[in-house]
């Protein structure tokens, strides 16, 4: 599996740190050219490589870590997202009216035609996400939800590889609602820093 993080702000860099900690190769890209990102990418670790958006999108799994409003720009970068998994780490807050009652990830999914979309890595603040997820015999929880049940398994496997404890919430508008904002209120699991003890 190949991985890319699109968006290299606080969340993108926090996720890059998680990959670097486990020596897993990951491409990083943003609106800025790769040579601008390269020094920061190198500082995070040798497995983090700055690429152009087009090159980064050759990865099998793309983590979307851009501000919510920019997801359409990323979606336009490929004519088809067939065969790709998109992990939506964005948050829409306050919720724009254009969502028309849809969970923001269901709205994002419409832009990424053909992709398998999983909501994940979106409920923790960047500093927490960047910290080592293994603490005192436990693993920091990340919540995953998707309308495509089969899409969750490989993302859960990645979360485990990164040292997190993945918890599946089911469909986006069911358990997934707990990690989405509604109007001006955050879902109940947003910002909840939970650990799962080793069995």
Backbone as a printed PyTorch tensor [residue, N CA C, xyz], in Angstrom:
tensor([[[  0.8370,  -1.1980,   0.0000],
         [  0.0000,   0.0000,   0.0000],
         [  0.8720,   1.2470,   0.0000]],

        [[  0.4810,   2.2370,  -0.7780],
         [  1.1980,   3.5130,  -0.7470],
         [  0.2700,   4.5840,  -0.1720]],

        [[  0.8630,   5.5530,   0.5230],
         [  0.0780,   6.5480,   1.2670],
         [  0.5140,   7.9670,   0.9390]],

        [[ -0.4590,   8.8750,   0.9710],
         [ -0.1630,  10.2960,   0.7960],
         [ -1.0420,  11.1000,   1.7370]],

        [[ -0.5010,  12.2110,   2.2050],
         [ -1.2650,  13.1640,   3.0130],
         [ -1.3670,  14.4420,   2.1820]],

        [[ -2.5860,  14.8710,   1.9090],
         [ -2.7920,  16.1080,   1.1580],
         [ -3.2240,  17.1790,   2.1520]],

        [[ -2.4100,  18.2190,   2.2470],
         [ -2.5940,  19.2430,   3.2760],
         [ -1.4380,  19.0980,   4.2490]],

        [[ -0.6680,  20.1650,   4.4380],
         [  0.5180,  20.0470,   5.2950],
         [  0.5090,  21.1370,   6.3560]],

        [[ -0.6890,  21.3720,   6.8890],
         [ -0.8310,  22.2550,   8.0420],
         [ -0.5970,  21.4420,   9.3020]],

        [[ -1.2170,  21.8660,  10.4050],
         [ -0.9800,  21.1960,  11.6940],
         [ -1.3980,  19.7290,  11.6690]],

        [[ -2.5760,  19.4350,  11.1030],
         [ -3.0550,  18.0450,  11.0810],
         [ -2.2110,  17.1980,  10.1280]],

        [[ -1.9240,  17.7250,   8.9400],
         [ -1.0860,  16.9960,   7.9850],
         [  0.2750,  16.6640,   8.5710]],

        [[  0.8690,  17.6310,   9.2620],
         [  2.1850,  17.3940,   9.8670],
         [  2.0910,  16.4130,  11.0350]],

        [[  1.0020,  16.4900,  11.7960],
         [  0.8070,  15.5450,  12.9120],
         [  0.7190,  14.1180,  12.3780]],

        [[ -0.0180,  13.9400,  11.2850],
         [ -0.1430,  12.6050,  10.6780],
         [  1.1990,  12.1550,  10.0990]],

        [[  1.9300,  13.0840,   9.4840],
         [  3.2590,  12.7470,   8.9440],
         [  4.1650,  12.2290,  10.0650]],

        [[  4.0630,  12.8430,  11.2580],
         [  4.8600,  12.3870,  12.4060],
         [  4.5070,  10.9510,  12.7840]],

        [[  3.2130,  10.6250,  12.7080],
         [  2.7800,   9.2580,  13.0420],
         [  3.4030,   8.2510,  12.0700]],

        [[  3.4500,   8.6010,  10.7760],
         [  4.0790,   7.7230,   9.7780],
         [  5.5890,   7.6250,  10.0370]],

        [[  6.2190,   8.7710,  10.3050],
         [  7.6730,   8.7960,  10.5160],
         [  8.0690,   7.9510,  11.7280]],

        [[  7.2370,   8.0040,  12.7710],
         [  7.5310,   7.2610,  14.0060],
         [  7.6370,   5.7630,  13.7240]],

        [[  6.8600,   5.2840,  12.7450],
         [  6.8550,   3.8460,  12.4210],
         [  7.6420,   3.5390,  11.1490]],

        [[  8.4040,   4.5280,  10.6580],
         [  9.1910,   4.3450,   9.4260],
         [  8.3640,   3.8720,   8.2440]],

        [[  7.1680,   4.4310,   8.1090],
         [  6.3030,   4.0890,   6.9650],
         [  6.3990,   5.2310,   5.9520]],

        [[  6.6540,   4.8720,   4.6900],
         [  6.7700,   5.8870,   3.6380],
         [  5.4430,   6.5960,   3.4300]],

        [[  5.5020,   7.9220,   3.3150],
         [  4.2960,   8.7010,   3.0220],
         [  4.6960,   9.9330,   2.2160]],

        [[  3.9090,  10.2160,   1.1770],
         [  4.1010,  11.4400,   0.4020],
         [  3.2760,  12.5410,   1.0520]],

        [[  3.7770,  13.7640,   1.0280],
         [  3.0010,  14.9060,   1.5220],
         [  2.9300,  15.9500,   0.4190]],

        [[  1.7620,  16.5860,   0.3060],
         [  1.5550,  17.5910,  -0.7360],
         [  0.5930,  18.6460,  -0.2310]],

        [[  0.6960,  19.8280,  -0.8140],
         [ -0.2730,  20.8790,  -0.4980],
         [ -0.3400,  21.8120,  -1.7060]],

        [[ -0.9870,  22.9530,  -1.5230],
         [ -1.0390,  23.9200,  -2.6280],
         [  0.3340,  24.5090,  -2.8940]],

        [[  1.2000,  24.4650,  -1.8860],
         [  2.5520,  24.9990,  -2.0550],
         [  3.4190,  23.9870,  -2.8110]],

        [[  4.4130,  24.4610,  -3.5650],
         [  5.2510,  23.5180,  -4.3170],
         [  6.0520,  22.6250,  -3.3670]],

        [[  6.4140,  21.4120,  -3.8320],
         [  7.0960,  20.4500,  -2.9590],
         [  8.4030,  20.9760,  -2.3650]],

        [[  9.1160,  21.8210,  -3.1300],
         [ 10.4040,  22.3140,  -2.5890],
         [ 10.2040,  23.2130,  -1.3630]],

        [[  9.0190,  23.8020,  -1.2460],
         [  8.7230,  24.6210,  -0.0640],
         [  8.4360,  23.7160,   1.1480]],

        [[  7.7960,  22.5710,   0.8840],
         [  7.4530,  21.6290,   1.9610],
         [  8.6460,  20.7640,   2.3750]],

        [[  9.5780,  20.5790,   1.4580],
         [ 10.6490,  19.5910,   1.6540],
         [ 11.4360,  19.7510,   2.9600]],

        [[ 11.8830,  20.9730,   3.3440],
         [ 12.6640,  21.0730,   4.5860],
         [ 11.8810,  20.5920,   5.8120]],

        [[ 10.5910,  20.9720,   5.8840],
         [  9.7560,  20.5490,   7.0200],
         [  9.5280,  19.0340,   6.9800]],

        [[  9.2960,  18.4950,   5.7880],
         [  9.0860,  17.0470,   5.6240],
         [ 10.3310,  16.2910,   6.0970]],

        [[ 11.5080,  16.7650,   5.6570],
         [ 12.7740,  16.1160,   6.0490],
         [ 12.9750,  16.1930,   7.5550]],

        [[ 12.5910,  17.3280,   8.1410],
         [ 12.7570,  17.5090,   9.5930],
         [ 11.8930,  16.5190,  10.3710]],

        [[ 10.7610,  16.1340,   9.7980],
         [  9.8670,  15.1690,  10.4730],
         [ 10.4730,  13.7720,  10.4160]],

        [[ 11.0310,  13.4130,   9.2700],
         [ 11.6590,  12.0920,   9.1640],
         [ 11.9640,  11.7060,   7.7320]],

        [[ 12.9020,  10.7630,   7.5400],
         [ 13.3400,  10.3920,   6.1880],
         [ 12.2630,   9.6900,   5.3560]],

        [[ 11.2260,   9.1490,   5.9920],
         [ 10.1800,   8.4480,   5.2250],
         [  9.0900,   9.4040,   4.7360]],

        [[  9.1950,  10.6820,   5.1160],
         [  8.1950,  11.6880,   4.7210],
         [  8.7560,  12.4720,   3.5360]],

        [[  8.1140,  12.3420,   2.3680],
         [  8.6670,  12.9270,   1.1420],
         [  7.6720,  13.9120,   0.5340]],

        [[  8.1310,  15.1600,   0.3410],
         [  7.2790,  16.1890,  -0.2810],
         [  7.1890,  15.9170,  -1.7860]],

        [[  5.9630,  15.9540,  -2.3070],
         [  5.7410,  15.7260,  -3.7430],
         [  4.7460,  16.7470,  -4.2580]],

        [[  4.6390,  16.8290,  -5.5710],
         [  3.5850,  17.6590,  -6.1600],
         [  2.2540,  16.9510,  -5.8840]],

        [[  1.1750,  17.7170,  -5.9450],
         [ -0.1380,  17.1150,  -5.6970],
         [ -0.3830,  15.9530,  -6.6600]],

        [[ -0.0950,  16.1720,  -7.9300],
         [ -0.3410,  15.1200,  -8.9320],
         [  0.4310,  13.8390,  -8.5950]],

        [[  1.7000,  13.9840,  -8.2260],
         [  2.5170,  12.7980,  -7.8910],
         [  2.0210,  12.1310,  -6.6100]],

        [[  1.6430,  12.9410,  -5.6320],
         [  1.1650,  12.3820,  -4.3600],
         [ -0.1100,  11.5680,  -4.5740]],

        [[ -0.9440,  12.0160,  -5.5070],
         [ -2.2260,  11.3380,  -5.7240],
         [ -2.0890,   9.9950,  -6.4350]],

        [[ -0.8660,   9.6050,  -6.7580],
         [ -0.6610,   8.2540,  -7.3080],
         [ -0.7650,   7.2020,  -6.1980]],

        [[ -0.7410,   7.6260,  -4.9460],
         [ -0.8380,   6.6970,  -3.8130],
         [ -2.1850,   5.9760,  -3.8220]],

        [[ -2.2140,   4.7890,  -3.2050],
         [ -3.4710,   4.0120,  -3.1010],
         [ -4.4290,   4.6640,  -2.1050]],

        [[ -3.8450,   5.1820,  -1.0090],
         [ -4.6500,   5.7460,   0.0850],
         [ -4.2320,   7.1870,   0.3100]],

        [[ -5.2040,   8.0680,   0.2460],
         [ -4.9350,   9.5010,   0.3980],
         [ -5.6570,  10.0210,   1.6290]],

        [[ -4.8970,  10.6460,   2.5250],
         [ -5.5100,  11.2650,   3.7090],
         [ -5.7330,  12.7410,   3.3960]],

        [[ -6.9750,  13.1500,   3.4970],
         [ -7.3690,  14.5280,   3.2010],
         [ -7.2540,  15.3470,   4.4790]],

        [[ -6.2360,  16.2290,   4.5260],
         [ -6.0110,  17.0330,   5.7340],
         [ -6.0110,  18.5210,   5.3830]],

        [[ -6.8760,  18.8780,   4.4330],
         [ -7.0100,  20.2850,   4.0190],
         [ -8.2030,  20.9040,   4.7460]],

        [[ -8.2980,  22.2340,   4.7940],
         [ -9.5380,  22.8230,   5.3270],
         [-10.7290,  22.3170,   4.5080]],

        [[-11.8540,  22.0850,   5.1660],
         [-13.0130,  21.4650,   4.5240],
         [-13.3480,  22.0890,   3.1710]],

        [[-13.3250,  23.4060,   3.0960],
         [-13.7210,  24.1090,   1.8680],
         [-12.8330,  23.8170,   0.6690]],

        [[-11.6550,  23.2560,   0.9040],
         [-10.7130,  23.0100,  -0.2000],
         [-10.8040,  21.6030,  -0.7810]],

        [[-11.7110,  20.7750,  -0.2460],
         [-11.7400,  19.3750,  -0.7190],
         [-12.0680,  19.2700,  -2.2110]],

        [[-12.8930,  20.1870,  -2.7240],
         [-13.2730,  20.1120,  -4.1460],
         [-12.0690,  20.3320,  -5.0560]],

        [[-11.1840,  21.2500,  -4.6420],
         [ -9.9770,  21.5170,  -5.4440],
         [ -9.1340,  20.2530,  -5.5540]],

        [[ -9.0070,  19.5380,  -4.4490],
         [ -8.2250,  18.2860,  -4.4530],
         [ -8.9250,  17.2650,  -5.3500]],

        [[-10.2470,  17.1760,  -5.2280],
         [-11.0170,  16.1870,  -5.9990],
         [-10.8470,  16.4010,  -7.5030]],

        [[-10.7080,  17.6690,  -7.9120],
         [-10.5850,  17.9850,  -9.3500],
         [ -9.2350,  17.5620,  -9.9150]],

        [[ -8.2830,  17.2610,  -9.0510],
         [ -6.9230,  16.9490,  -9.5160],
         [ -6.8320,  15.6020, -10.2380]],

        [[ -7.8240,  14.7350, -10.0490],
         [ -7.8480,  13.4550, -10.7700],
         [ -9.1730,  13.3280, -11.5170]],

        [[ -9.1410,  12.7950, -12.7420],
         [-10.4000,  12.6250, -13.4770],
         [-11.2850,  11.5430, -12.8580]],

        [[-10.6500,  10.5320, -12.2540],
         [-11.4140,   9.4690, -11.5890],
         [-10.6610,   9.0190, -10.3430]],

        [[-11.4310,   8.7080,  -9.2990],
         [-10.8330,   8.2500,  -8.0370],
         [-11.0440,   6.7490,  -7.8420]],

        [[-11.4280,   6.0950,  -8.9220],
         [-11.6490,   4.6460,  -8.9210],
         [-10.4180,   3.9440,  -8.3520]],

        [[-10.6430,   2.9990,  -7.4160],
         [ -9.5370,   2.2140,  -6.8670],
         [ -8.7810,   2.9010,  -5.7380]],

        [[ -9.1490,   4.1450,  -5.4170],
         [ -8.4520,   4.8780,  -4.3360],
         [ -9.2870,   4.8480,  -3.0600]],

        [[ -8.5950,   4.8780,  -1.9380],
         [ -9.2640,   5.0830,  -0.6460],
         [ -8.9260,   6.4920,  -0.1870]],

        [[ -9.9600,   7.2550,   0.1610],
         [ -9.7610,   8.6110,   0.6800],
         [-10.1610,   8.6080,   2.1570]],

        [[ -9.2070,   8.9690,   3.0150],
         [ -9.5070,   9.1070,   4.4490],
         [ -9.7820,  10.5850,   4.7050]],

        [[-11.0010,  10.8860,   5.0940],
         [-11.4160,  12.2710,   5.3000],
         [-11.1260,  12.6840,   6.7390]],

        [[-10.0560,  13.4760,   6.9080],
         [ -9.7010,  13.9640,   8.2450],
         [-10.1540,  15.4180,   8.4320]],

        [[-11.0370,  15.8830,   7.5140],
         [-11.4990,  17.2740,   7.5950],
         [-12.6490,  17.3990,   8.5920]],

        [[-12.8870,  18.6330,   9.0160],
         [-14.0600,  18.9480,   9.8400],
         [-14.7110,  20.2020,   9.2710]],

        [[-16.0260,  20.1660,   9.1210],
         [-16.7670,  21.3450,   8.6700],
         [-17.4090,  21.9770,   9.9020]],

        [[-16.9020,  23.1640,  10.2870],
         [-17.4600,  23.8230,  11.4740],
         [-17.2980,  25.3330,  11.3570]],

        [[-18.3830,  26.1150,  11.6070],
         [-19.7540,  25.6300,  11.7190],
         [-20.1900,  25.0180,  10.3900]],

        [[-21.2020,  24.1740,  10.4390],
         [-21.5870,  23.4130,   9.2520],
         [-22.1780,  24.3460,   8.1860]],

        [[-21.5980,  24.3450,   6.9700],
         [-22.1550,  25.2020,   5.9130],
         [-23.5460,  24.7300,   5.4840]],

        [[-24.3900,  25.6800,   5.0990],
         [-25.7640,  25.3350,   4.6900],
         [-25.7920,  24.4210,   3.4830]],

        [[-24.7540,  24.5300,   2.6180],
         [-24.7460,  23.7230,   1.3820],
         [-24.7800,  22.2180,   1.6680]],

        [[-24.4330,  21.8030,   2.8790],
         [-24.4560,  20.3710,   3.1950],
         [-25.8770,  19.8330,   3.2310]],

        [[-26.8290,  20.7240,   3.4960],
         [-28.2360,  20.3590,   3.4300],
         [-28.5570,  19.1110,   4.2600]],

        [[-28.0240,  19.0710,   5.4860],
         [-28.3400,  17.9590,   6.3940],
         [-27.4510,  16.7410,   6.2470]],

        [[-26.6180,  16.6890,   5.2040],
         [-25.7190,  15.5370,   5.0250],
         [-24.5440,  15.6460,   6.0050]],

        [[-24.0360,  14.5100,   6.5150],
         [-22.7720,  14.5740,   7.2570],
         [-21.6920,  15.0940,   6.2940]],

        [[-20.7580,  15.8930,   6.7900],
         [-19.7810,  16.5200,   5.8870],
         [-19.0020,  15.4840,   5.0620]],

        [[-18.7280,  14.3170,   5.6310],
         [-17.9730,  13.3040,   4.8700],
         [-18.7860,  12.7290,   3.7180]],

        [[-20.0970,  12.6390,   3.8810],
         [-20.9580,  12.1620,   2.7780],
         [-20.9260,  13.1990,   1.6600]],

        [[-20.8490,  14.4710,   2.0350],
         [-20.7590,  15.5640,   1.0730],
         [-19.4120,  15.4950,   0.3450]],

        [[-18.3440,  15.2700,   1.0960],
         [-16.9990,  15.1430,   0.5150],
         [-16.9580,  13.9530,  -0.4490]],

        [[-17.5860,  12.8470,  -0.0590],
         [-17.5820,  11.6250,  -0.8770],
         [-18.1280,  11.9010,  -2.2800]],

        [[-19.1070,  12.8060,  -2.3680],
         [-19.7100,  13.0990,  -3.6800],
         [-18.6900,  13.7190,  -4.6290]],

        [[-17.7170,  14.4570,  -4.0850],
         [-16.7000,  15.1000,  -4.9310],
         [-15.6690,  14.0880,  -5.4410]],

        [[-15.4150,  13.0440,  -4.6380],
         [-14.3850,  12.0600,  -4.9920],
         [-15.0320,  10.8420,  -5.6610]],

        [[-15.5090,  11.0570,  -6.8740],
         [-16.2590,  10.0240,  -7.5960],
         [-15.4590,   8.7440,  -7.7380]],

        [[-16.0480,   7.6360,  -7.2650],
         [-15.4070,   6.3320,  -7.4220],
         [-14.5090,   5.9330,  -6.2620]],

        [[-14.1420,   6.8890,  -5.4010],
         [-13.2600,   6.5600,  -4.2680],
         [-14.0390,   5.8640,  -3.1670]],

        [[-13.3260,   5.1070,  -2.3560],
         [-13.9190,   4.5580,  -1.1260],
         [-13.5540,   5.5450,  -0.0320]],

        [[-14.5510,   6.1260,   0.6070],
         [-14.2790,   7.1820,   1.5760],
         [-14.5030,   6.6970,   3.0040]],

        [[-13.5210,   6.9950,   3.8480],
         [-13.5960,   6.6540,   5.2700],
         [-13.3370,   7.9290,   6.0650]],

        [[-14.2090,   8.2230,   7.0170],
         [-13.9640,   9.3480,   7.9350],
         [-13.0280,   8.8250,   9.0220]],

        [[-11.9370,   9.5380,   9.2730],
         [-11.0040,   9.0710,  10.3000],
         [ -9.9460,  10.1090,  10.6290]],

        [[ -9.3220,   9.9700,  11.7750],
         [ -8.2350,  10.8500,  12.2270],
         [ -8.6860,  12.3100,  12.3270]],

        [[ -9.9730,  12.5560,  12.4900],
         [-10.4690,  13.9420,  12.4800],
         [-10.8840,  14.4440,  13.8500]],

        [[-10.8980,  13.5660,  14.8710],
         [-11.5290,  14.0080,  16.1270],
         [-10.5380,  14.5300,  17.1720]],

        [[ -9.2430,  14.4160,  16.8830],
         [ -8.2410,  14.8650,  17.8600],
         [ -7.5900,  16.1710,  17.4030]],

        [[ -7.1940,  17.0050,  18.3720],
         [ -6.4420,  18.2110,  18.0060],
         [ -5.0560,  17.7860,  17.5290]],

        [[ -4.4150,  18.6460,  16.7350],
         [ -3.1480,  18.2850,  16.0820],
         [ -2.0700,  17.8420,  17.0690]],

        [[ -1.9280,  18.5570,  18.1800],
         [ -0.8620,  18.2210,  19.1350],
         [ -1.0510,  16.8130,  19.6950]],

        [[ -2.2940,  16.4370,  19.9320],
         [ -2.5940,  15.0950,  20.4570],
         [ -2.3420,  14.0420,  19.3820]],

        [[ -2.7600,  14.3580,  18.1540],
         [ -2.5770,  13.4300,  17.0340],
         [ -1.0860,  13.2080,  16.7600]],

        [[ -0.2740,  14.2350,  16.9970],
         [  1.1710,  14.1450,  16.7280],
         [  1.9090,  13.3520,  17.8050]],

        [[  1.3240,  13.2660,  19.0000],
         [  1.9950,  12.5850,  20.1160],
         [  1.9880,  11.0690,  19.9110]],

        [[  2.9290,  10.3950,  20.5610],
         [  2.9870,   8.9260,  20.4640],
         [  1.6630,   8.3560,  20.9630]],

        [[  0.9750,   7.5430,  20.1200],
         [ -0.3320,   7.0200,  20.5230],
         [ -0.2690,   5.8500,  21.5010]],

        [[  0.9500,   5.3650,  21.7980],
         [  1.0900,   4.2470,  22.7320],
         [  1.4750,   4.8140,  24.0980]],

        [[  0.5710,   4.6670,  25.0580],
         [  0.7960,   5.2370,  26.3900],
         [  0.3770,   4.2330,  27.4610]],

        [[  1.2960,   3.9510,  28.3710],
         [  0.9960,   3.1100,  29.5410],
         [  0.1460,   1.8760,  29.2230]],

        [[  0.6370,   1.0810,  28.3070],
         [ -0.0610,  -0.1730,  28.0030],
         [ -1.3630,   0.0060,  27.2380]],

        [[ -1.5830,   1.2020,  26.7140],
         [ -2.8000,   1.4410,  25.9330],
         [ -2.4830,   2.1400,  24.6300]],

        [[ -3.4550,   2.1600,  23.7210],
         [ -3.2990,   2.8100,  22.4250],
         [ -4.3840,   3.8660,  22.2740]],

        [[ -3.9840,   5.0440,  21.7840],
         [ -4.9480,   6.1340,  21.5730],
         [ -5.9690,   5.7130,  20.5200]],

        [[ -7.2240,   5.9910,  20.7960],
         [ -8.3220,   5.5840,  19.9090],
         [ -8.4720,   6.5500,  18.7380]],

        [[ -8.6660,   5.9920,  17.5340],
         [ -9.1560,   6.7890,  16.4050],
         [-10.4670,   6.1590,  15.9340]],

        [[-11.4310,   7.0160,  15.6520],
         [-12.7490,   6.5480,  15.2210],
         [-12.8140,   6.5170,  13.7030]],

        [[-13.3850,   5.4440,  13.1690],
         [-13.5200,   5.2920,  11.7230],
         [-14.9840,   5.0520,  11.3770]],

        [[-15.4590,   5.7140,  10.3310],
         [-16.8210,   5.4450,   9.8530],
         [-16.8440,   5.5620,   8.3400]],

        [[-17.7390,   4.8030,   7.7130],
         [-17.8340,   4.8160,   6.2570],
         [-19.1510,   4.1870,   5.8340]],

        [[-19.6480,   4.6100,   4.6940],
         [-20.8380,   3.9550,   4.1300],
         [-20.4340,   2.7120,   3.3470]],

        [[-19.1340,   2.4740,   3.2180],
         [-18.6120,   1.2860,   2.5430],
         [-17.9050,   0.4380,   3.6000]],

        [[-18.5980,  -0.5470,   4.1200],
         [-18.0810,  -1.3950,   5.2120],
         [-16.6860,  -1.9450,   4.8990]],

        [[-16.4850,  -2.3950,   3.6480],
         [-15.2100,  -3.0200,   3.2730],
         [-14.0600,  -2.0280,   3.2740]],

        [[-14.3740,  -0.7460,   3.1250],
         [-13.3150,   0.2670,   3.0540],
         [-12.6560,   0.4750,   4.4130]],

        [[-13.3970,   0.1820,   5.4930],
         [-12.8740,   0.4590,   6.8300],
         [-11.6990,  -0.4600,   7.1940]],

        [[-11.7450,  -1.7200,   6.7760],
         [-10.7310,  -2.6950,   7.2000],
         [ -9.2900,  -2.2530,   6.8930]],

        [[ -8.9620,  -1.8460,   5.6400],
         [ -7.5740,  -1.4390,   5.3880],
         [ -7.1770,  -0.1680,   6.1520]],

        [[ -8.1420,   0.7220,   6.3920],
         [ -7.8370,   1.9480,   7.1410],
         [ -7.6040,   1.6040,   8.6160]],

        [[ -8.3810,   0.6530,   9.1270],
         [ -8.1780,   0.1750,  10.5060],
         [ -6.7940,  -0.4730,  10.6260]],

        [[ -6.3930,  -1.2230,   9.5930],
         [ -5.0720,  -1.8700,   9.6000],
         [ -3.9660,  -0.8100,   9.6190]],

        [[ -4.1510,   0.2760,   8.8410],
         [ -3.1730,   1.3680,   8.8400],
         [ -3.1170,   2.0250,  10.2220]],

        [[ -4.2850,   2.3010,  10.8080],
         [ -4.3330,   2.9390,  12.1360],
         [ -3.5590,   2.0940,  13.1540]],

        [[ -3.7450,   0.7660,  13.0850],
         [ -3.0270,  -0.1470,  13.9980],
         [ -1.5300,  -0.0810,  13.7580]],

        [[ -1.1470,  -0.0800,  12.4700],
         [  0.2760,   0.0010,  12.0940],
         [  0.9030,   1.2690,  12.6690]],

        [[  0.1220,   2.3480,  12.7070],
         [  0.6100,   3.6340,  13.2210],
         [  0.5950,   3.6860,  14.7460]],

        [[  0.0530,   2.6240,  15.3790],
         [  0.0620,   2.5490,  16.8430],
         [ -1.2390,   2.9720,  17.5080]],

        [[ -2.2660,   3.2740,  16.6950],
         [ -3.5630,   3.6780,  17.2460],
         [ -4.4730,   2.4610,  17.4490]],

        [[ -5.5300,   2.6560,  18.2070],
         [ -6.5600,   1.6240,  18.3680],
         [ -7.7760,   2.0850,  17.5670]],

        [[ -8.0350,   1.4710,  16.4000],
         [ -9.1770,   1.8990,  15.6030],
         [-10.4950,   1.3990,  16.1950]],

        [[-11.4760,   2.2630,  16.2560],
         [-12.8230,   1.8740,  16.6850],
         [-13.7880,   2.2000,  15.5660]],

        [[-14.5110,   1.1940,  15.1060],
         [-15.4290,   1.3890,  13.9770],
         [-16.7840,   1.8820,  14.4840]],

        [[-17.2560,   2.9670,  13.8720],
         [-18.5380,   3.5580,  14.2820],
         [-19.6730,   3.2190,  13.3200]],

        [[-19.3580,   2.5090,  12.2270],
         [-20.4180,   2.1740,  11.2710],
         [-20.5980,   3.2730,  10.2320]],

        [[-21.8230,   3.4300,   9.7650],
         [-22.1120,   4.3550,   8.6620],
         [-21.9570,   5.8280,   9.0820]],

        [[-21.7310,   6.6640,   8.0780],
         [-21.4820,   8.0910,   8.3360],
         [-22.6150,   8.7740,   9.0820]],

        [[-23.8650,   8.4330,   8.7090],
         [-24.9960,   9.1420,   9.3390],
         [-25.5280,   8.3950,  10.5600]],

        [[-24.8600,   7.2930,  10.9150],
         [-25.2670,   6.5490,  12.1240],
         [-24.2120,   6.8360,  13.1980]],

        [[-23.3740,   5.8590,  13.5500],
         [-22.3220,   6.1080,  14.5390],
         [-21.3800,   7.2160,  14.1090]],

        [[-21.2070,   7.3520,  12.7970],
         [-20.3250,   8.3920,  12.2610],
         [-20.7670,   9.7960,  12.6310]],

        [[-22.0610,   9.9530,  12.9490],
         [-22.5720,  11.2800,  13.3420],
         [-21.8670,  11.7860,  14.6010]],

        [[-21.3280,  10.8690,  15.4020],
         [-20.6510,  11.2480,  16.6480],
         [-19.3270,  11.9790,  16.3970]],

        [[-18.7830,  11.8430,  15.1770],
         [-17.5350,  12.5520,  14.8640],
         [-17.7480,  13.6040,  13.7740]],

        [[-18.9930,  14.0180,  13.5860],
         [-19.3340,  15.1030,  12.6630],
         [-19.9480,  16.2400,  13.4670]],

        [[-19.7720,  17.4470,  12.9740],
         [-20.4660,  18.5770,  13.5940],
         [-21.8840,  18.6580,  13.0360]],

        [[-22.7880,  19.1650,  13.8490],
         [-24.1660,  19.4450,  13.4110],
         [-24.4280,  20.9140,  13.7190]],

        [[-24.7060,  21.6950,  12.6980],
         [-24.9420,  23.1180,  12.9420],
         [-23.7200,  23.7490,  13.5930]],

        [[-23.9060,  24.2830,  14.7950],
         [-22.7910,  24.9050,  15.5100],
         [-22.3460,  24.0470,  16.6980]],

        [[-22.6950,  22.7700,  16.6730],
         [-22.3270,  21.8770,  17.7810],
         [-21.4480,  20.7380,  17.2510]],

        [[-20.3730,  20.4460,  17.9820],
         [-19.4990,  19.3260,  17.6150],
         [-20.1700,  18.0080,  17.9920]],

        [[-19.8570,  16.9400,  17.2320],
         [-20.3160,  15.6060,  17.6120],
         [-19.7240,  15.2250,  18.9670]],

        [[-20.4200,  14.3290,  19.6860],
         [-20.0320,  14.0190,  21.0820],
         [-18.6300,  13.4260,  21.2210]],

        [[-18.1020,  12.7870,  20.1800],
         [-16.7830,  12.1550,  20.3150],
         [-15.6360,  13.0590,  19.8470]],

        [[-15.9800,  14.2070,  19.2900],
         [-14.9240,  15.1230,  18.8440],
         [-14.1550,  15.6120,  20.0760]],

        [[-12.8330,  15.6130,  19.9850],
         [-11.9000,  16.0350,  21.0410],
         [-11.8240,  15.0550,  22.2190]],

        [[-12.5150,  13.9230,  22.1580],
         [-12.4210,  12.9380,  23.2400],
         [-11.1250,  12.1380,  23.0400]],

        [[-10.2130,  12.2830,  23.9950],
         [ -8.9270,  11.5850,  23.8860],
         [ -9.0200,  10.3040,  24.7200]],

        [[ -9.2870,   9.1940,  24.0330],
         [ -9.5450,   7.9270,  24.7320],
         [ -8.4300,   6.9320,  24.4140]],

        [[ -8.2250,   5.9960,  25.3450],
         [ -7.2310,   4.9360,  25.1410],
         [ -7.8850,   3.5800,  25.2910]],

        [[ -7.3630,   2.6340,  24.5360],
         [ -7.8370,   1.2610,  24.6690],
         [ -6.6940,   0.4470,  25.2390]],

        [[ -6.9600,  -0.2300,  26.3370],
         [ -5.9140,  -1.0320,  26.9850],
         [ -5.6280,  -2.2890,  26.1570]],

        [[ -4.4000,  -2.7480,  26.2480],
         [ -4.0390,  -4.0180,  25.5890],
         [ -4.8620,  -5.1330,  26.2100]],

        [[ -5.3470,  -6.0440,  25.3600],
         [ -6.1400,  -7.1750,  25.9000],
         [ -5.2040,  -8.2480,  26.4150]]])
